[in-house]
XYZ file of C-alpha atoms in Angstrom:
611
model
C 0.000 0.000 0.000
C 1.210 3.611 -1.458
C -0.005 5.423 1.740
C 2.657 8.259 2.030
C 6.015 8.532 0.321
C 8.321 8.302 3.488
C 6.782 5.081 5.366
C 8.377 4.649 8.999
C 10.437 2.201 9.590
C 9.981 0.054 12.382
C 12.457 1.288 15.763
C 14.686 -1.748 16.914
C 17.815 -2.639 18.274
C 20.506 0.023 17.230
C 17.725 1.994 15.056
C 15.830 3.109 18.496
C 19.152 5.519 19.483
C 18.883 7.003 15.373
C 14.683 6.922 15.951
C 14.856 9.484 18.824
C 17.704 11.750 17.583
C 15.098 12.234 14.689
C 12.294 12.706 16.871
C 12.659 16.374 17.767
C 12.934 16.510 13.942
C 9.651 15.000 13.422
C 7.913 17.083 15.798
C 8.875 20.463 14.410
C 7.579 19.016 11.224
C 4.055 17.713 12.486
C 1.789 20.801 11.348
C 2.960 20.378 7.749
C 2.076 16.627 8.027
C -1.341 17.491 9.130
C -3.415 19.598 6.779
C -5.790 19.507 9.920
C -4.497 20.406 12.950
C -4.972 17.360 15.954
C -6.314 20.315 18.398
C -9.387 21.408 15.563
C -10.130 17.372 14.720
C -10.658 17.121 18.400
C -13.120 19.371 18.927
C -14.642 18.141 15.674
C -14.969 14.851 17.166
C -15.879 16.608 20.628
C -18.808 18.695 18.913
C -20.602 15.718 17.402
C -20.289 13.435 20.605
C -21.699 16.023 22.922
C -24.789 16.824 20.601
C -25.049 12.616 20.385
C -24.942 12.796 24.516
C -27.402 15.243 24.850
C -29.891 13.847 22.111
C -29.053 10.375 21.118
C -32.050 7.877 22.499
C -31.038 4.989 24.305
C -30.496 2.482 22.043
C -30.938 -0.937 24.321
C -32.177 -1.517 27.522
C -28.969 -3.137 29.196
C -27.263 0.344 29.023
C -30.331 1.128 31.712
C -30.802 -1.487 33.729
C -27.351 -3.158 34.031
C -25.383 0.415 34.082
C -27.532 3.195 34.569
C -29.623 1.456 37.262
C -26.588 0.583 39.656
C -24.652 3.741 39.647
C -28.331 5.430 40.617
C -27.846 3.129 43.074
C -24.304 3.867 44.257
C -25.148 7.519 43.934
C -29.080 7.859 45.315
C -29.195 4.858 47.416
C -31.797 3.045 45.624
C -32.542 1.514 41.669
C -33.626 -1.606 40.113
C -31.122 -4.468 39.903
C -30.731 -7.265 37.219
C -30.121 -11.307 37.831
C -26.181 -10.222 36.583
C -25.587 -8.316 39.830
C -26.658 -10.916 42.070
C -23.903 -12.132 44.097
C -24.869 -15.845 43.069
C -24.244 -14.685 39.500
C -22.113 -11.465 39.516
C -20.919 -11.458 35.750
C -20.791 -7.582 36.130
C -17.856 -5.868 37.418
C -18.284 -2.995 39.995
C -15.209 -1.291 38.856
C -16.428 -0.045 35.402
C -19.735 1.325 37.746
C -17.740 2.837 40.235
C -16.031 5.022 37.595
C -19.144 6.547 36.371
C -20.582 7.102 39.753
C -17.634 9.017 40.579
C -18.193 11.192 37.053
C -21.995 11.554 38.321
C -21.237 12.528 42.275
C -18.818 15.319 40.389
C -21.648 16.702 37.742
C -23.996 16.793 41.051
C -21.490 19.398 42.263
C -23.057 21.297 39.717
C -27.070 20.813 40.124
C -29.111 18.995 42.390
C -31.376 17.635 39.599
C -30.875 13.879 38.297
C -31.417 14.241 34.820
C -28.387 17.279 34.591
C -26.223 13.987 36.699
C -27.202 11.516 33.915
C -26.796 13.796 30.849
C -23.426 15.111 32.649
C -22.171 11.479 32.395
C -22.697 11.541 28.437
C -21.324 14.514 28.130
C -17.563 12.929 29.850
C -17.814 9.668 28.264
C -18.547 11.720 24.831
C -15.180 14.129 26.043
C -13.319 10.582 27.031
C -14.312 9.352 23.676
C -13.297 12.795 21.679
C -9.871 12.565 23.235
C -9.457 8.863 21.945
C -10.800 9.472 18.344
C -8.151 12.846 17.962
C -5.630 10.606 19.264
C -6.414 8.113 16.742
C -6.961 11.026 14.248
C -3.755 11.866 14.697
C -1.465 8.825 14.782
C -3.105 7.671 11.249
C -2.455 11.150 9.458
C 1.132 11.307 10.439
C 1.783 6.809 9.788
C -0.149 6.527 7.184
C -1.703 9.647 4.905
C -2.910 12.767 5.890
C -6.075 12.474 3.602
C -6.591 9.386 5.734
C -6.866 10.794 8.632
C -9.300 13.531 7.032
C -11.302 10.795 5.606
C -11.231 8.743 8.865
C -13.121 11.578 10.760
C -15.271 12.115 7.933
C -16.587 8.566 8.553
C -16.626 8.876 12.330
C -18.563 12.054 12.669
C -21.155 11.435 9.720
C -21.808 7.881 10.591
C -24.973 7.061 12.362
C -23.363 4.362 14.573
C -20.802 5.859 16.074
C -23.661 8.563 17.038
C -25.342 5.806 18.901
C -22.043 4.580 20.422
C -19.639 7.536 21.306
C -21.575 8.232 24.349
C -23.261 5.050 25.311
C -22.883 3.750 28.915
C -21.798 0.510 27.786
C -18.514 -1.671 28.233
C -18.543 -2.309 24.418
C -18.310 1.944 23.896
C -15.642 1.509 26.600
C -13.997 -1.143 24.826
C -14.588 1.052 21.671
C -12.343 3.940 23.263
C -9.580 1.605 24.216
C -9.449 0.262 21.367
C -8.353 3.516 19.536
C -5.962 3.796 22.291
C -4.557 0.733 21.586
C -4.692 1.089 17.707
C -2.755 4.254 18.450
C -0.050 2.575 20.367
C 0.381 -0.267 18.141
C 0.150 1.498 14.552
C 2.689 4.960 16.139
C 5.984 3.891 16.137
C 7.421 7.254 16.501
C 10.048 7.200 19.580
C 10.277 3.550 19.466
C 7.797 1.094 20.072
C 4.823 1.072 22.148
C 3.504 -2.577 22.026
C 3.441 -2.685 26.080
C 1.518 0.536 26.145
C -0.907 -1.977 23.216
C -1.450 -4.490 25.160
C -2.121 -2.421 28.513
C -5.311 -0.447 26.268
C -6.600 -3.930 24.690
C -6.032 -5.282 28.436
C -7.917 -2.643 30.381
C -11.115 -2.490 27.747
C -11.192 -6.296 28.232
C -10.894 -6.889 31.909
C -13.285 -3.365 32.744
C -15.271 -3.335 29.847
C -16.218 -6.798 27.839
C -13.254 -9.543 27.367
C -14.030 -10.258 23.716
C -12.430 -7.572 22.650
C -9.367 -8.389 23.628
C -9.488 -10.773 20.787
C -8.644 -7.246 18.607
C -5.626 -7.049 19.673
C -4.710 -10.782 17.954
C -3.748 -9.162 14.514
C -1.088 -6.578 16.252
C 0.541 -9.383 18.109
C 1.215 -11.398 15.226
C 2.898 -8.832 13.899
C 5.490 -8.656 16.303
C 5.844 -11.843 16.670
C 6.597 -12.039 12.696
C 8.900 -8.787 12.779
C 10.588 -10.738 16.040
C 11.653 -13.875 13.772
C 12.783 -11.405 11.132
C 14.891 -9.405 13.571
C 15.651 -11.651 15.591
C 14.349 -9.689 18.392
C 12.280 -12.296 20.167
C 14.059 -10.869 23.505
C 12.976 -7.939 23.503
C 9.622 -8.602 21.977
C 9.366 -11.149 24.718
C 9.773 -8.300 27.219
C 7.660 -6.006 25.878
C 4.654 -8.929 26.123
C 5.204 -9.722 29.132
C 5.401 -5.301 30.100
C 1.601 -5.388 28.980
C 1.007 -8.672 29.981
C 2.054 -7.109 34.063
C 0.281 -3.617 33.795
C -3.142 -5.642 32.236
C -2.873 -8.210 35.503
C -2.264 -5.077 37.549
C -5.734 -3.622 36.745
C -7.383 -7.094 36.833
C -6.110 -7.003 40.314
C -7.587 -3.993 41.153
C -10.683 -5.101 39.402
C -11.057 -8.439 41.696
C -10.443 -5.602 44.986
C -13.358 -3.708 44.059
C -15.852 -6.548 42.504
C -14.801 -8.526 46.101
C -16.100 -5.485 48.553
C -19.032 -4.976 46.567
C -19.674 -9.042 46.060
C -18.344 -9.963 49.466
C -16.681 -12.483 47.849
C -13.723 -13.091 45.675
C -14.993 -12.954 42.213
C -12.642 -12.652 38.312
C -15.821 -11.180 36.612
C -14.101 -11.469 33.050
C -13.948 -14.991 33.603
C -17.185 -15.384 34.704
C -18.725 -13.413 31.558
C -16.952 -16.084 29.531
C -17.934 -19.145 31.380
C -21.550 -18.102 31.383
C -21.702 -16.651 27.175
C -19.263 -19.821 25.987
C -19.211 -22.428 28.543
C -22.502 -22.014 30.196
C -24.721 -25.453 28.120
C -28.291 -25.369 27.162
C -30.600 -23.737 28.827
C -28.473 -20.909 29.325
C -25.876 -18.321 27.777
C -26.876 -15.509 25.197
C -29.187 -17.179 22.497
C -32.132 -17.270 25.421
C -32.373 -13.632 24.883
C -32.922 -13.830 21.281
C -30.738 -15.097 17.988
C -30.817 -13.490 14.827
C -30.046 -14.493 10.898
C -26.325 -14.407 9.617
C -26.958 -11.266 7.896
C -28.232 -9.212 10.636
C -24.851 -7.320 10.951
C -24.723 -6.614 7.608
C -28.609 -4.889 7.444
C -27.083 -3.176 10.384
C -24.397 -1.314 9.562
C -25.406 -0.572 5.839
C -27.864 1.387 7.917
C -25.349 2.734 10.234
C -22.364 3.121 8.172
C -24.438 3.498 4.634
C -21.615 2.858 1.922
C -18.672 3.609 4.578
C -19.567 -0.243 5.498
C -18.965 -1.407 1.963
C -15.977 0.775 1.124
C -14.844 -1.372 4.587
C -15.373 -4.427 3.247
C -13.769 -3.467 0.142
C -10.077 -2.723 1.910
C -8.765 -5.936 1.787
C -9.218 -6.725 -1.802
C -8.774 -3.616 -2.667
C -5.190 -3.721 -0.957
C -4.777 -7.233 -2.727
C -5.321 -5.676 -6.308
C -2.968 -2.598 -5.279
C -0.221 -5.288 -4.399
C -0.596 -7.153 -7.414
C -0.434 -4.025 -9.931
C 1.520 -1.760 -7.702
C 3.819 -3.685 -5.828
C 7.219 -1.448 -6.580
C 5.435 1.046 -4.400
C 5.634 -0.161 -1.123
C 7.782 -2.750 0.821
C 7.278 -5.972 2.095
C 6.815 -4.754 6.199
C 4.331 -2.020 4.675
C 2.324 -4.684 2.794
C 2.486 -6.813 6.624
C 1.400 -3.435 8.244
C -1.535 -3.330 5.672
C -2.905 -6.256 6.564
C -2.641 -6.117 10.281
C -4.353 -2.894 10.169
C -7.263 -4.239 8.181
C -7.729 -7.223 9.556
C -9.242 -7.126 12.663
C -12.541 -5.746 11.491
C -13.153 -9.088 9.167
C -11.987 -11.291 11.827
C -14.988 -9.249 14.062
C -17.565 -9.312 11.859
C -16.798 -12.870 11.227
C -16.306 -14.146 14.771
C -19.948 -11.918 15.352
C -21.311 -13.453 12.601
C -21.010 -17.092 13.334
C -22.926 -15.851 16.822
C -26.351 -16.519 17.255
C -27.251 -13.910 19.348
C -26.928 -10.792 18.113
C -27.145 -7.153 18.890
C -26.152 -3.767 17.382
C -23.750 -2.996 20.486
C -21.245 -5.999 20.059
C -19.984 -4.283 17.083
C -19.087 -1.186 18.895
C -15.150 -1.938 19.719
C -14.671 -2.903 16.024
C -15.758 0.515 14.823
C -12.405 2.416 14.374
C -11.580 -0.320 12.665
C -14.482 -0.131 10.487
C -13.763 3.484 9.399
C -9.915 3.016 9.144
C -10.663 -0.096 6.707
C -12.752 2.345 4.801
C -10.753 5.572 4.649
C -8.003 3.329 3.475
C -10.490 2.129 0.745
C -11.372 5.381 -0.199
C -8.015 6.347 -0.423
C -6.998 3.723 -2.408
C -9.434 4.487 -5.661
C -8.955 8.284 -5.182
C -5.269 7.472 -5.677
C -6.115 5.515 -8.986
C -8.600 8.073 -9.870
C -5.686 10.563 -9.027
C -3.095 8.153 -11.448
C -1.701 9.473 -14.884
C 0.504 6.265 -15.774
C -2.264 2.972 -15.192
C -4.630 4.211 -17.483
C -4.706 6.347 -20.304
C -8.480 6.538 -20.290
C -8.955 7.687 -16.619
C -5.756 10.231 -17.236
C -7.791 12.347 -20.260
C -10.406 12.759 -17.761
C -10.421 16.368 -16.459
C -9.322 16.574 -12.859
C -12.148 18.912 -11.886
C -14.439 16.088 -13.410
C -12.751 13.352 -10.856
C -12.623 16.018 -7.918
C -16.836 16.848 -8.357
C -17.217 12.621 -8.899
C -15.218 11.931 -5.397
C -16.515 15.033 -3.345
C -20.109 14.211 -4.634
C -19.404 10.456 -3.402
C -18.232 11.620 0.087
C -21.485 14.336 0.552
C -23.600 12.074 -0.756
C -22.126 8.870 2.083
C -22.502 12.346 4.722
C -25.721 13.423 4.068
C -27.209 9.683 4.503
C -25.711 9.605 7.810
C -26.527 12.695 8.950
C -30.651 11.908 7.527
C -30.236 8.740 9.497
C -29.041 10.519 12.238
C -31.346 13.515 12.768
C -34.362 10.918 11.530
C -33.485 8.721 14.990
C -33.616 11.353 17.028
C -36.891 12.866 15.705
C -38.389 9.510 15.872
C -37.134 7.328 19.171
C -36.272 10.203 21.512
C -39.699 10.665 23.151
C -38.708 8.296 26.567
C -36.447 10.732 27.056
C -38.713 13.758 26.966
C -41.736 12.702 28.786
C -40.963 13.203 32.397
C -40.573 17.022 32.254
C -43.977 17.012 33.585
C -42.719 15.073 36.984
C -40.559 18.384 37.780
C -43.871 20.467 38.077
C -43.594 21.333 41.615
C -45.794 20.024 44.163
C -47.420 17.155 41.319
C -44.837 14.302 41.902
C -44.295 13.071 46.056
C -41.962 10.447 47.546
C -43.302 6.908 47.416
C -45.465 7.763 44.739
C -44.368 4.847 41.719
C -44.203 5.182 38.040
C -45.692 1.835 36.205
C -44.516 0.343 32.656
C -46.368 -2.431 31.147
C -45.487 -3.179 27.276
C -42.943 0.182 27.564
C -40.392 -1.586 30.339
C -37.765 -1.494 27.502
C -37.819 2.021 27.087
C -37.509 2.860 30.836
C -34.426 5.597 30.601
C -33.371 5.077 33.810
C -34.422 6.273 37.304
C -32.152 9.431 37.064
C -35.083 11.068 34.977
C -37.907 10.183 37.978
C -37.599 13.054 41.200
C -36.024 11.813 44.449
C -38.576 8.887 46.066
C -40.065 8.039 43.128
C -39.768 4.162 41.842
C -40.161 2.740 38.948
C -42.364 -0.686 38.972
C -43.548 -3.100 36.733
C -47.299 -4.381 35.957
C -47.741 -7.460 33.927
C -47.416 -7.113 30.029
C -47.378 -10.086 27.241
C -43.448 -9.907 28.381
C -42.883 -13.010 30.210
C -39.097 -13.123 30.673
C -37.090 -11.821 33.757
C -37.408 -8.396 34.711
C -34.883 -6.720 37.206
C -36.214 -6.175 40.806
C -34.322 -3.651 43.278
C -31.341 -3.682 45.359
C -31.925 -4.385 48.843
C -32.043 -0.910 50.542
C -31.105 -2.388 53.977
C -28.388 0.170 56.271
C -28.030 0.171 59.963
C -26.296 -3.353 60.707
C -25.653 -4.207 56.799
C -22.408 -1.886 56.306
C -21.978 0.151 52.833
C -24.233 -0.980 49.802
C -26.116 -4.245 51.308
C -27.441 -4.393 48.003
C -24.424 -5.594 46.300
C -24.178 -8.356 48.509
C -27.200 -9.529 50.042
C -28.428 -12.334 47.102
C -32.189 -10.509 45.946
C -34.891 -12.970 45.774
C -36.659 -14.582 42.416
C -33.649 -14.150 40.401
C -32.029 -16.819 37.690
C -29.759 -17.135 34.867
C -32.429 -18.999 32.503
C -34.680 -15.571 31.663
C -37.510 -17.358 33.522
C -40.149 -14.545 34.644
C -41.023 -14.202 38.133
C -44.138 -12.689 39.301
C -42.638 -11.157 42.445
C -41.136 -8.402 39.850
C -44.743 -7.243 39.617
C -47.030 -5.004 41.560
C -50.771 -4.543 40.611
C -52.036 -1.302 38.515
C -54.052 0.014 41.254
C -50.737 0.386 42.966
C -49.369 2.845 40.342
C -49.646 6.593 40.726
C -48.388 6.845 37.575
C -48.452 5.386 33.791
C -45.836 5.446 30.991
C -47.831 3.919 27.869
C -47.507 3.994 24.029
C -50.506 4.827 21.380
C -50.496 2.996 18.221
C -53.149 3.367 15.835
C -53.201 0.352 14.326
C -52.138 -2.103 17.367
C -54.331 -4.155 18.391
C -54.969 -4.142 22.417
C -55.211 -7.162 24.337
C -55.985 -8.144 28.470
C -52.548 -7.565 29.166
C -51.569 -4.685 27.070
C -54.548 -2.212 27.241
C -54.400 0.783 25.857
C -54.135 3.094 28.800
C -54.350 6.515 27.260
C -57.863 5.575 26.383
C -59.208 4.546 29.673
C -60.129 8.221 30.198
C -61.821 7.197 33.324
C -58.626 6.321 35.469
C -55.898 8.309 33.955
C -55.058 11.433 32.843
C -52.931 12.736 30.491
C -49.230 14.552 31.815
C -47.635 14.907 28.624
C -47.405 12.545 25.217
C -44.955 13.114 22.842
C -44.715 11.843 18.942
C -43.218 8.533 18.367
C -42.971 7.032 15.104
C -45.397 4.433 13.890
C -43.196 2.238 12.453
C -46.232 -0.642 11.506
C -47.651 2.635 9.514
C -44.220 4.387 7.824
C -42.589 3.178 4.726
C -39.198 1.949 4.584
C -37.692 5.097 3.669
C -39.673 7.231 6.440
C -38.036 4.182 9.192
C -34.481 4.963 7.473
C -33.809 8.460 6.937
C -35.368 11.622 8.049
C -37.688 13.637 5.879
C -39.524 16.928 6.461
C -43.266 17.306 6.935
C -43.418 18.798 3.777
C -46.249 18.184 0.830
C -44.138 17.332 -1.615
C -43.125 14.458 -0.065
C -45.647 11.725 -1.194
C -48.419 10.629 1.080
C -47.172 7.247 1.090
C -43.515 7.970 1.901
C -44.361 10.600 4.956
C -44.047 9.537 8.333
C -47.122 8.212 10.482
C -47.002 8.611 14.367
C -48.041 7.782 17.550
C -47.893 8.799 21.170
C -45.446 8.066 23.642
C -47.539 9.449 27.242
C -47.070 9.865 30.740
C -50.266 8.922 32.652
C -51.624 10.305 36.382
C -53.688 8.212 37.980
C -57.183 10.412 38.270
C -58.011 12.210 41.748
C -61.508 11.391 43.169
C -63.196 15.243 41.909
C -59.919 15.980 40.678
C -61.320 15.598 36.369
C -58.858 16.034 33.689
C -55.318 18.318 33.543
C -54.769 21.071 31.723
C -54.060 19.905 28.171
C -55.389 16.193 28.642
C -56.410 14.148 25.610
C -60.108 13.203 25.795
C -62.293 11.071 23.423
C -61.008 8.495 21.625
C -58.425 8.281 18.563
């Protein structure tokens, strides 16, 4: 691969002295490598991740009620709790909770309000996540191209899924960032090499976020061990494994500390996630929560990643046909770094692939990859466009012709994304929006309880309820396991009983139990959904209409997605008459409900009648 005309060679043995003599060298000559500054691509990155923090919907209900839930928890003393952190299970470390806690106890400095605590969280993993992208940014303008780089932001900040994952409270967004930070480390060999500084990134978005991604660090390893037998370094690349290999083991230590005070027992949580998603027989493990077709990851991120997903898939061969017809323009270790740079999104995909169970936020960690494979794609067939000595058809085309054919391509790929993007938000982010009403002063009291039926999924969290309140559950044509609560218990029970006193009706087999329920004439409050053309049934009424017991707080639009065309689920488009009838999207209501007041009648700005 032609990816600059000075590749770095690779610092070893004698070459490290001659590597940092040059290094003051290099630095002076950084801003004329970069025809974007790192500093302006960082707040780039940090402009788009704060707007995704502050309006991106909550993709999947794990992020709530295995995250969210227990640092409200830590921080509140009270929040619902899932069969994962019961000490007879615990497959969820405390560590990556404790973190965030910390990062919410610090926003509360600033307001007293939960909801400014929960969106003050997004807004520092979206800073945390900023940092590693420009870091990233960085490293692959000055190793590989500068129009790389450009074109690896591009694909970042248009792309729909990294919008869902740059500020998601999730160990596979953590993963994500550590990733880059890894990447960075393994792919900058500026100042000599960095591999122990690899393997500690890969190490600590395993061990505190999710252990399968450690398997992306697999390609980068190989590669020293193959530049070892060349060199005849295996010494020193020896050391430098088992460097990692010591500061990795050094946070798993200090994971096992935390998860055994909170567990009150001694517990290697990434071991445990393993035994129970590989090891764990029938009747258990991942696929009782759902499976999905081989192609599902594919239908996903054409939607996320539009044509940045196939320009991805396209690297490899792409680099294969460049090799083949190009060879005299690059060496053998730059052909090696080629492919250890672009393989660890196929391996991914496939490994994710061959799964049964699938879902959207697995893929996370293998997104920098994703848009690396692609800007390298890209970059790739604008430098053939770009050639005058292949082919003497492509070199009498006028440049400005090729230039308004490639910057058409790339708007076009942007402007998807972005009608993607803004058409999520417009559609999905009413459970976010809803419970302004509940700051009213005076309307919402301790011990009062909010109720979700068929809407548990969309919960957002107990952060956006006022002190006191609870969230409960009534029975719904769901009839797996719903989380219960951590035991509130103090005097007697030292710091956080919950954590280790085992909760009751909880199992690893998504069997339902009915002590997760209460009965609706317990609930001072309703969160419901509207849909048209849904059919109600005995246990999923539709609440909005029984006029006679509730009253209407506040609804907000939610997209009908029975009702709205393909293209109206895909991409945004404006309430606008041109727009054909048939293409336009249909809506329904997303409501909070108050139980009615004996003489009390309907609020101000209720719904009455029917729909």
């Amino acid at each position: 691969m032609s990816t600059k005309d000075r590749e770095p060679t690779r610092p070893s043995g004698s070459r490290v002295q001659a590597s940092q003599n040059v290094d003051k060298a290099a630095q002076r000559q950084a801003s004329s490598l970069f025809p974007l500054p790192p500093i302006v691509a960082f707040y780039v990155f940090l402009f788009g991740n704060v707007l995704a923090a502050l309006y991106a919907p909550i993709q999947d209900c794990d992020e709530v009620f295995n995250y969210w839930e227990p640092t409200h928890y830590l921080n509140h003393g009270y929040g619902l709790q899932t069969w994962e952190y019961s000490p007879e299970f615990s497959i969820r470390t405390w560590l990556y909770i404790v973190i965030h806690a910390i990062i919410g106890k610090l926003g509360s400095l600033f307001s007293r309000t939960k909801t400014f605590e929960f969106y003050y969280i997004r807004v520092v993993l979206g800073l945390i996540c900023a940092i590693c992208e420009s870091r990233l940014f960085s490293v692959i303008s000055r190793t590989l191209n500068p129009r790389i780089g450009i074109l690896f932001m591009i694909i970042l900040m248009s792309s729909p899924g990294m919008f869902h994952a740059c500020a998601a409270y999730l160990p596979s967004s953590f993963a994500m960032y550590t990733t880059m930070l890894g990447m960075s480390a393994f792919m900058d060999w500026r100042g000599g090499s960095k591999t122990a500084q690899g393997i500690m990134w890969f190490g600590i978005g395993g061990i505190v976020g999710w252990p399968f991604a450690m398997a992306l660090v697999a390609p980068f390893l190989f590669e020293e061990l193959v530049l070892a037998t060349l060199t005849r370094a295996g010494i020193e690349v020896g050391r430098r494994f088992l460097d990692g290999t010591v500061r990795s083991l050094l946070v798993l230590a200090l994971q096992v500390a935390v998860d055994t005070f909170f567990y009150h027992k001694v517990v290697v949580v990434p071991w445990r996630i393993v035994l129970y998603n590989v090891f764990s027989g029938s009747g258990k493990g991942p696929d009782i929560f759902g499976t999905e077709p081989w192609h599902f990851y594919f239908r996903n991120m054409l939607l996320n990643f539009n044509v940045w997903f196939i320009l991805a898939l396209a690297a490899g061969p792409l680099l294969g046909a460049q090799y083949l017809f190009r060879a005299a323009t690059g060496t053998k270790q730059t052909w090696l770094r080629s492919v250890v740079f672009t393989t660890p999104f196929y391996m991914w995909l496939a490994i994710f692939t061959a799964q049964p169970h699938k879902e959207e936020r697995f893929m996370y960690p293998a997104y920098p990859f994703l848009g690396l494979n692609a800007a390298l794609a890209l970059h790739i067939i604008l430098a053939f466009l770009g050639s005058t000595s292949l082919n003497a058809t492509l070199s009498r085309i006028p440049s400005k012709i090729k230039f308004v054919f490639a910057s058409g391509f790339v708007l076009l790929a942007i402007d998807a994304g972005l009608l993607r993007t803004v058409g999520i938000i417009t559609a999905y982010r009413a459970p976010l929006t809803v419970y302004k009403a509940l700051q009213t002063p005076g309307l919402a009291r301790p011990g009062e309880t909010v109720c979700y039926g068929k809407e548990w999924y969309r919960f957002p969290s107990s952060y956006f309820l006022p002190n006191g309140m609870r969230a409960k559950f009534v029975k719904s044509a769901f009839d797996g396991l719903l989380p219960g609560e951590f035991n509130e218990a103090q005097i007697g029970f030292g710091f956080f009983a919950g954590t280790w006193l085992i909760p009751p009706g909880m199992n690893d087999k998504n069997i339902g139990d009915p002590g997760k329920y209460i009965e609706i004439e317990h609930c001072s409050f309703m969160v419901d959904s509207y849909f048209p053309d849904l059919e109600p049934s005995d246990s999923e009424p539709n609440y909005l209409l029984d006029t006679e017991t509730w009253e209407e707080l506040q609804c907000d639009e939610f997209l009908d997605v029975s009702r709205t065309s393909i293209i109206g689920r895909t991409l945004w488009l404006p309430e606008v008459k041109i727009i054909p009838e048939r293409f336009r999207r249909r809506w329904g209501r997303y409501c909070l409900l108050r139980r009615k007041q004996p003489g009390l009648g309907f609020s101000s700005g209720a719904y009455k009648g029917t729909m």
